[in-house]
Structures are given as structure tokens and as C-alpha cells.
Short mmCIF file of C-alpha atoms in Angstrom, two decimals:
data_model
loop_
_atom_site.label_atom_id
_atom_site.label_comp_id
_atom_site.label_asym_id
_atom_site.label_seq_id
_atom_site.Cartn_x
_atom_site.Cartn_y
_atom_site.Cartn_z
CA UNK A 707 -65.37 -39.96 -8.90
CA UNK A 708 -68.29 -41.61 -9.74
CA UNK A 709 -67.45 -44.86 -10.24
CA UNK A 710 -69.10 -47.96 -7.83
CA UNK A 711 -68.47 -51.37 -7.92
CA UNK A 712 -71.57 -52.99 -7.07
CA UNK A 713 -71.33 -57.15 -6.53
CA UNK A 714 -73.61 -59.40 -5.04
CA UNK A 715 -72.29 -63.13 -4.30
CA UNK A 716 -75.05 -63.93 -1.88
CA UNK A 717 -79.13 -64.89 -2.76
CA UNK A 718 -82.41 -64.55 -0.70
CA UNK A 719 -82.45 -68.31 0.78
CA UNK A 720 -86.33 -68.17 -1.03
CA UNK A 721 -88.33 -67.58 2.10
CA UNK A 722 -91.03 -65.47 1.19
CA UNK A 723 -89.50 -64.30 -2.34
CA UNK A 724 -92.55 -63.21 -3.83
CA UNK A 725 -93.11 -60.89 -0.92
CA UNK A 726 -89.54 -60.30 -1.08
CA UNK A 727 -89.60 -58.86 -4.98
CA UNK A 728 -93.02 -57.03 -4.33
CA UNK A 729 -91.62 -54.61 -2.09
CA UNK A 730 -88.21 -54.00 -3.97
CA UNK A 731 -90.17 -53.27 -6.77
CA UNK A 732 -91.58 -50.22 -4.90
CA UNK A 733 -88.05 -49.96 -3.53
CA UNK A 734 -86.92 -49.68 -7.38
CA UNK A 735 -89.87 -47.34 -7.81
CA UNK A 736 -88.32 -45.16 -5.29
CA UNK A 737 -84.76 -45.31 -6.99
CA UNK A 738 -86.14 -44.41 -10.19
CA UNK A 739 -87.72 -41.25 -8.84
CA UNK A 740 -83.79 -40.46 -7.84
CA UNK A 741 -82.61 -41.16 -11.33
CA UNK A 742 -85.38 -38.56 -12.91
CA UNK A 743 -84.02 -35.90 -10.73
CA UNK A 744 -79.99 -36.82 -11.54
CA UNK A 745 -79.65 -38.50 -8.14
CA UNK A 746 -77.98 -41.49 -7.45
CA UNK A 747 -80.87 -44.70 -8.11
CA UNK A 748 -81.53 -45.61 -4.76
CA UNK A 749 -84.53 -46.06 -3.27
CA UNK A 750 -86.09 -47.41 0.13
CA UNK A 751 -89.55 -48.30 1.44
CA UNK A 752 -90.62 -49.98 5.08
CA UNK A 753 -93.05 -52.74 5.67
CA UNK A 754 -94.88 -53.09 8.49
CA UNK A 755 -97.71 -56.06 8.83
CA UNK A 756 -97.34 -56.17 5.39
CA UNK A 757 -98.44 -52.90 4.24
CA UNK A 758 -96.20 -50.31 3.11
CA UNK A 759 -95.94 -47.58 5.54
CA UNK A 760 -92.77 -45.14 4.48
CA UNK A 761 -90.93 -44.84 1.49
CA UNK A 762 -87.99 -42.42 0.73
CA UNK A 763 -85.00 -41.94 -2.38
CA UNK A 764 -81.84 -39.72 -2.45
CA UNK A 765 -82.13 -36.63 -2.53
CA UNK A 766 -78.50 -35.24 -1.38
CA UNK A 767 -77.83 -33.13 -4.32
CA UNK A 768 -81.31 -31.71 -4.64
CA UNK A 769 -81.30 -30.69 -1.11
CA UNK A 770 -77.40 -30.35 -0.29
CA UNK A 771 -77.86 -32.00 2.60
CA UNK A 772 -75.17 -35.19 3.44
CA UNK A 773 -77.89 -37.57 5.10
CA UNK A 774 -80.78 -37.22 2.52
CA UNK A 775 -80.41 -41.05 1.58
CA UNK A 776 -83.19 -42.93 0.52
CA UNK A 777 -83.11 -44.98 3.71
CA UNK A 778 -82.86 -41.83 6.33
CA UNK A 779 -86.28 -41.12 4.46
CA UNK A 780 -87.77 -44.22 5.07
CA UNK A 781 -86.84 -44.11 8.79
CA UNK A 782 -88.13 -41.08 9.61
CA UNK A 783 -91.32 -41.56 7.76
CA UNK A 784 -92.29 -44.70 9.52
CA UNK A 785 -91.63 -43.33 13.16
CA UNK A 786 -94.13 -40.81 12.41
CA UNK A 787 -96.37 -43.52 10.79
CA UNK A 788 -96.41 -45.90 13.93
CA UNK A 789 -95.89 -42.77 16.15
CA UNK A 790 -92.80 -44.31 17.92
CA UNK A 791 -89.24 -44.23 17.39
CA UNK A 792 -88.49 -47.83 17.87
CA UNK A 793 -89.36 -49.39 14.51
CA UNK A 794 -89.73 -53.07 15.65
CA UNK A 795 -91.19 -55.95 13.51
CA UNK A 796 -90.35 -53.63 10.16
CA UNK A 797 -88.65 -54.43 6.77
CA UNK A 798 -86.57 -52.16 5.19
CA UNK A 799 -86.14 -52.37 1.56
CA UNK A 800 -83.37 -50.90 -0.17
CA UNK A 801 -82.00 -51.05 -3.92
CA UNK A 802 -77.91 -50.80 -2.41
CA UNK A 803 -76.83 -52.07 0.54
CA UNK A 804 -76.42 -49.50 3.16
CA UNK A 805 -73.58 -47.04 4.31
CA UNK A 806 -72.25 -46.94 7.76
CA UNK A 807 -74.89 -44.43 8.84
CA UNK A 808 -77.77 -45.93 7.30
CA UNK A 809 -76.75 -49.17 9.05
CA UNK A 810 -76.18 -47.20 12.28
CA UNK A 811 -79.92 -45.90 12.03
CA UNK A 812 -81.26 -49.16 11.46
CA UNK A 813 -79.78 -50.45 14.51
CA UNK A 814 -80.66 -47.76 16.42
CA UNK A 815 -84.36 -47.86 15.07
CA UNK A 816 -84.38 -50.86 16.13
CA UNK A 817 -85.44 -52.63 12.21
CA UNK A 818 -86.30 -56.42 12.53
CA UNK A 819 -85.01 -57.05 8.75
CA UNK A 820 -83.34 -55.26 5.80
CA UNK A 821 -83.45 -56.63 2.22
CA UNK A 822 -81.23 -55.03 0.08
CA UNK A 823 -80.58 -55.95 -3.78
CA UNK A 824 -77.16 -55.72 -4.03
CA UNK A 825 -73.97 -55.30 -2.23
CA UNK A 826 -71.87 -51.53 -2.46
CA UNK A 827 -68.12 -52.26 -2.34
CA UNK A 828 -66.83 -49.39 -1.86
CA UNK A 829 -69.06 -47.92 1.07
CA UNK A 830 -71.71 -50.80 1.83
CA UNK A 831 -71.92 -51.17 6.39
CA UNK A 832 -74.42 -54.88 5.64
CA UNK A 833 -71.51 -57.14 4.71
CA UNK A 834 -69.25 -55.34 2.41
CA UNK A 835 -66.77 -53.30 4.35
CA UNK A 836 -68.66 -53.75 7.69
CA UNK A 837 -71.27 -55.17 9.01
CA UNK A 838 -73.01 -52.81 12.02
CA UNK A 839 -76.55 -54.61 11.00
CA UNK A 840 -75.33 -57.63 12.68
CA UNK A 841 -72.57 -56.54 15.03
CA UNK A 842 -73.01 -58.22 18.32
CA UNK A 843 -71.53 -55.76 20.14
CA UNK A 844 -74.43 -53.31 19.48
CA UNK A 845 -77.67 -54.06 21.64
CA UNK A 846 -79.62 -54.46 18.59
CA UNK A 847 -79.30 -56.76 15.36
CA UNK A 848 -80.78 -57.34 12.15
CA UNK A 849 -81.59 -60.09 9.95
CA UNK A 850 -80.17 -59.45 6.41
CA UNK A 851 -81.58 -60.80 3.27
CA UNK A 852 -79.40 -59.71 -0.18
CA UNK A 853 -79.79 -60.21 -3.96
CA UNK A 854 -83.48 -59.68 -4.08
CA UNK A 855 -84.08 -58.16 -7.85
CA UNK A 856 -79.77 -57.10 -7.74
CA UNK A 857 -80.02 -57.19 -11.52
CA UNK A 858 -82.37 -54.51 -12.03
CA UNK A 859 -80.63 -52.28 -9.33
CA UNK A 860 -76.92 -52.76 -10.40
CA UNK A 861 -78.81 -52.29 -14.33
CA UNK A 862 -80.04 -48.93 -12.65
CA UNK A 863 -76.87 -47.82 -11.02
CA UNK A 864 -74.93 -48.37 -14.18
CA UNK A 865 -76.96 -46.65 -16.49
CA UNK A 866 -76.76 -43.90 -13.59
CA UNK A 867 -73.41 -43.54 -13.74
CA UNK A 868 -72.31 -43.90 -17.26
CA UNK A 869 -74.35 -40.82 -17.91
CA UNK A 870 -72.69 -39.54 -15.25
CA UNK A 871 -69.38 -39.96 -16.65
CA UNK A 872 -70.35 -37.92 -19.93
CA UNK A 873 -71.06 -34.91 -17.56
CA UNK A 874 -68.11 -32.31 -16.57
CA UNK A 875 -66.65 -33.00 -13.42
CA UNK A 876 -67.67 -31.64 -10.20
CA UNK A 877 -65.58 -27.95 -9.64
CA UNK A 878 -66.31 -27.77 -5.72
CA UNK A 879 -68.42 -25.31 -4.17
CA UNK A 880 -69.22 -21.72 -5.24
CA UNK A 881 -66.81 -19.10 -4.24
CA UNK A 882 -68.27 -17.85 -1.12
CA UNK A 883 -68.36 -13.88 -0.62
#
């Protein structure tokens, strides 16, 4: 149940790595803030003009709620910040490589880049199973950048889930009335 397999066989091609591993450091920051609450490490923040201008970590267990992902966050945060839906000329961080809807929001957004530090087999829309970031049939597509700082987010994720493991497994939902 919670087991991921997390690989990443592609590398940043070095433009602008510095910048690159200063924002998925905040990125990480974010994911660690998930961990502390016993939420999956996975954390998000969005660059505009090089400031920092959303951020956002899971939260589905804490709020029940099936799109609270660290990247759904992010989004919404920066529309309000530039006061516009369409997110243009913005960098979105994240520590695992997107789901399908995640993917499907960035597109929609309309996100110039996404950086993510490493690759999620088993549900990952960026390159892994899919990839609706770059899908030319959409009307809008992303440039992708992976592996920047993967070791400290699959180190993260692992340490995550082996804890995890040690826990009782998940029963369902409460018996409603």
C-alpha cells in the first residue's frame, strides 16, 4: 500500500543549476513540512521573475480532501499572487514528478516550466506513465527539467515510507451512522 518506486534516469542539462537547486531547496522545505505532519514528503513552490511567489505541500490526509497536493497549492496560490489565472512565464518546483491531475493543471495554468527531482513510477503524468506536460495535442506545453536535488527527495520519500510500513494498515473509513 505504501510502497513507491521512485527512479530518475534523466539530469538537468546544467542550464541555470544553481537557480535550479535554490528553489528545490524551498521545494524540499515544503516536503518536509508534509513529513512533520505524517504526509507524504512532497512539496512545491512557483517562481515568477525570480522571486518566489506560492508555495504549497500535501496535505490530503490532514484535510481528507483527494486534490490537496503540494502542487494544487502552489497553483492556486500564485493565481491569486499575479491576480490572473493564466500562470505564464512561471516555474514550478516540485520534489516528485507530478500525477495526471497535477500535470493537467499545469497545462491548463498555462506553467512555462516544471522542475521536478525525481520521477514517480507508479503514478508520475511528466514522463513516467504519461506525459500531459508535453502532449501536443493539448494547446499548451511545458518545458520539463528532472533530477534537480532527486537524491535528497527519493532520501525523503524513503524514510517516509519505511516509517510508514511500521504503522497498522489503513482499515477504511469509519462506519457511517
Amino acid at each position: 500500500m505504501f510502497s513507491m518506486n521512485f527512479s530518475s534516469d534523466k539530469t538537468d542539462d546544467g542550464k541555470n543549476t544553481a537557480v535550479h537547486v535554490r528553489f528545490m531547496e524551498m521545494a524540499l522545505a515544503e516536503a518536509r513540512k508534509a513529513m512533520s505532519i505524517e504526509e507524504v514528503p512532497v512539496g512545491a513552490v512557483i517562481v515568477y521573475r525570480n522571486e518566489v511567489i506560492a508555495r504549497g505541500f500535501n496535505q490530503r490526509e490532514q484535510r481528507q480532501e483527494p486534490t490537496a497536493h503540494a502542487e494544487m497549492f502552489a497553483i492556486r496560490e500564485a493565481a491569486v499572487s499575479l491576480r490572473h489565472w493564466r500562470l505564464q512565464d512561471t516555474t514550478l518546483y516540485v520534489t516528485l514528478e507530478p500525477c495526471a491531475m497535477c500535470a493537467g493543471a499545469m497545462v491548463l495554468a498555462r506553467v512555462a516550466t516544471l522542475v521536478f527531482a525525481i520521477r514517480d513510477a507508479k503514478s508520475g503524468a511528466c514522463g513516467s506513465l504519461w506525459n500531459i506536460a508535453q502532449d501536443p495535442r493539448l494547446n499548451h506545453r511545458l518545458e520539463v527539467i528532472e533530477g534537480v536535488c532527486g537524491e535528497e527527495s527519493r532520501a525523503l520519500l524513503r524514510s517516509f515510507f519505511h516509517g510508514q510500513r511500521r504503522k497498522p494498515k489503513y482499515a477504511g473509513p469509519p462506519n457511517s451512522p
